[in-house]
């Protein structure tokens, strides 16, 4: 089985191509089946920011903006069939799975000013 890669936005291990290779951001135009982030597109089109395009060194900013929006809007799965039944409630990711996935990204969850994350 092909090795899958972590999504830098939601932590789901389901990308066919890595987001970074040797520190370089790849615009793969692959869409994460979990959070729906499209690498190479979403950072400039699906987040609201003051830039026309996000400079590559600030790509993490776009990830954070998208992640926050996605979580606050209810962690709706982009392509539910690609996520096992026990990890979701219909088309929504289970919250404990979200937390587990985010921990894969080694994010500091105590820093999240997002509803539902007050207890971390
Ligand atoms: Zn994702």
CSV table of C-alpha atoms and ligand atoms in Angstrom, one decimal:
chain,number,residue,atom,x,y,z
A,1,UNK,CA,0.0,0.0,0.0
A,2,UNK,CA,1.2,3.4,-0.9
A,3,UNK,CA,2.4,5.6,1.9
A,4,UNK,CA,0.1,8.5,2.6
A,5,UNK,CA,1.1,11.9,3.9
A,6,UNK,CA,-0.2,14.1,6.6
A,7,UNK,CA,-2.3,17.1,5.7
A,8,UNK,CA,-0.6,20.2,7.2
A,9,UNK,CA,-3.9,21.8,7.8
A,10,UNK,CA,-5.9,19.1,9.7
A,11,UNK,CA,-3.4,16.4,10.3
A,12,UNK,CA,-5.3,13.7,8.5
A,13,UNK,CA,-3.0,11.1,7.0
A,14,UNK,CA,-4.5,10.8,3.6
A,15,UNK,CA,-2.6,12.8,1.1
A,16,UNK,CA,-1.0,11.0,-1.9
A,17,UNK,CA,1.7,13.6,-2.1
A,18,UNK,CA,3.7,15.3,0.6
A,19,UNK,CA,3.0,19.0,1.2
A,20,UNK,CA,6.7,19.8,1.7
A,21,UNK,CA,9.8,18.2,0.3
A,22,UNK,CA,13.1,19.4,1.8
A,23,UNK,CA,11.4,22.4,3.2
A,24,UNK,CA,9.9,23.4,-0.1
A,25,UNK,CA,6.2,23.9,-0.4
A,26,UNK,CA,4.7,21.9,-3.2
A,27,UNK,CA,1.6,23.1,-4.9
A,28,UNK,CA,0.3,19.7,-5.7
A,29,UNK,CA,-3.3,20.8,-6.3
A,30,UNK,CA,-4.3,17.8,-4.2
A,31,UNK,CA,-7.4,18.3,-2.1
A,32,UNK,CA,-7.3,16.9,1.4
A,33,UNK,CA,-10.3,14.4,1.7
A,34,UNK,CA,-10.8,15.5,5.3
A,35,UNK,CA,-10.6,19.3,5.5
A,36,UNK,CA,-10.9,20.1,1.8
A,37,UNK,CA,-7.8,22.2,1.6
A,38,UNK,CA,-6.4,22.3,-1.9
A,39,UNK,CA,-2.6,22.8,-1.9
A,40,UNK,CA,-1.7,25.5,-4.3
A,41,UNK,CA,-5.2,27.0,-4.4
A,42,UNK,CA,-6.8,27.3,-1.0
A,43,UNK,CA,-4.1,29.4,0.5
A,44,UNK,CA,-5.0,32.2,-1.8
A,45,UNK,CA,-8.6,31.6,-2.5
A,46,UNK,CA,-10.3,30.0,0.5
A,47,UNK,CA,-8.9,32.1,3.3
A,48,UNK,CA,-9.4,35.8,3.9
A,49,UNK,CA,-6.2,37.7,4.3
A,50,UNK,CA,-4.6,40.9,3.4
A,51,UNK,CA,-2.5,39.5,0.7
A,52,UNK,CA,-3.2,38.9,-3.0
A,53,UNK,CA,-1.1,35.8,-2.8
A,54,UNK,CA,0.5,34.4,0.3
A,55,UNK,CA,4.3,34.4,0.2
A,56,UNK,CA,5.6,30.9,0.5
A,57,UNK,CA,7.4,31.7,3.8
A,58,UNK,CA,4.0,32.5,5.3
A,59,UNK,CA,2.1,29.5,4.0
A,60,UNK,CA,1.6,28.4,7.6
A,61,UNK,CA,-0.5,31.5,8.1
A,62,UNK,CA,-2.9,30.3,5.4
A,63,UNK,CA,-3.0,26.8,7.0
A,64,UNK,CA,-3.9,28.3,10.3
A,65,UNK,CA,-6.6,30.6,8.9
A,66,UNK,CA,-8.1,27.8,7.0
A,67,UNK,CA,-7.9,25.4,9.9
A,68,UNK,CA,-9.6,27.8,12.2
A,69,UNK,CA,-12.4,28.5,9.8
A,70,UNK,CA,-12.9,24.7,9.1
A,71,UNK,CA,-13.0,23.9,12.8
A,72,UNK,CA,-15.4,26.7,13.6
A,73,UNK,CA,-17.7,25.7,10.8
A,74,UNK,CA,-18.1,22.3,12.3
A,75,UNK,CA,-15.3,20.1,10.9
A,76,UNK,CA,-17.3,19.0,7.9
A,77,UNK,CA,-15.5,16.3,5.9
A,78,UNK,CA,-14.8,17.1,2.3
A,79,UNK,CA,-15.1,13.6,1.1
A,80,UNK,CA,-16.8,11.5,3.8
A,81,UNK,CA,-16.4,8.1,2.0
A,82,UNK,CA,-12.6,8.4,2.4
A,83,UNK,CA,-12.9,8.5,6.2
A,84,UNK,CA,-13.7,5.3,8.1
A,85,UNK,CA,-17.2,5.2,9.7
A,86,UNK,CA,-15.9,5.1,13.2
A,87,UNK,CA,-14.1,8.3,12.9
A,88,UNK,CA,-17.0,10.4,11.9
A,89,UNK,CA,-20.6,11.3,12.5
A,90,UNK,CA,-22.1,11.2,9.1
A,91,UNK,CA,-20.3,14.0,7.2
A,92,UNK,CA,-18.6,15.5,10.3
A,93,UNK,CA,-15.3,14.4,11.8
A,94,UNK,CA,-15.5,13.3,15.4
A,95,UNK,CA,-14.0,15.8,17.7
A,96,UNK,CA,-11.6,13.3,19.4
A,97,UNK,CA,-10.3,12.3,16.0
A,98,UNK,CA,-9.7,15.9,15.2
A,99,UNK,CA,-7.7,16.4,18.3
A,100,UNK,CA,-5.7,13.2,17.6
A,101,UNK,CA,-5.0,14.4,14.1
A,102,UNK,CA,-4.0,17.9,15.2
A,103,UNK,CA,-1.6,16.3,17.6
A,104,UNK,CA,0.1,14.6,14.7
A,105,UNK,CA,1.0,18.1,13.5
A,106,UNK,CA,2.5,18.9,16.9
A,107,UNK,CA,0.4,21.9,17.3
A,108,UNK,CA,0.1,23.7,20.6
A,109,UNK,CA,-3.7,23.2,21.1
A,110,UNK,CA,-3.6,25.4,24.2
A,111,UNK,CA,-3.0,28.3,21.9
A,112,UNK,CA,-6.2,27.7,19.9
A,113,UNK,CA,-8.7,30.5,20.3
A,114,UNK,CA,-11.3,28.3,18.8
A,115,UNK,CA,-14.6,27.3,20.3
A,116,UNK,CA,-14.3,23.8,21.8
A,117,UNK,CA,-10.6,24.1,22.6
A,118,UNK,CA,-11.0,26.0,25.9
A,119,UNK,CA,-10.1,22.9,27.9
A,120,UNK,CA,-6.7,22.2,26.3
B,1,LIG,ZN1,-6.7,18.3,5.7
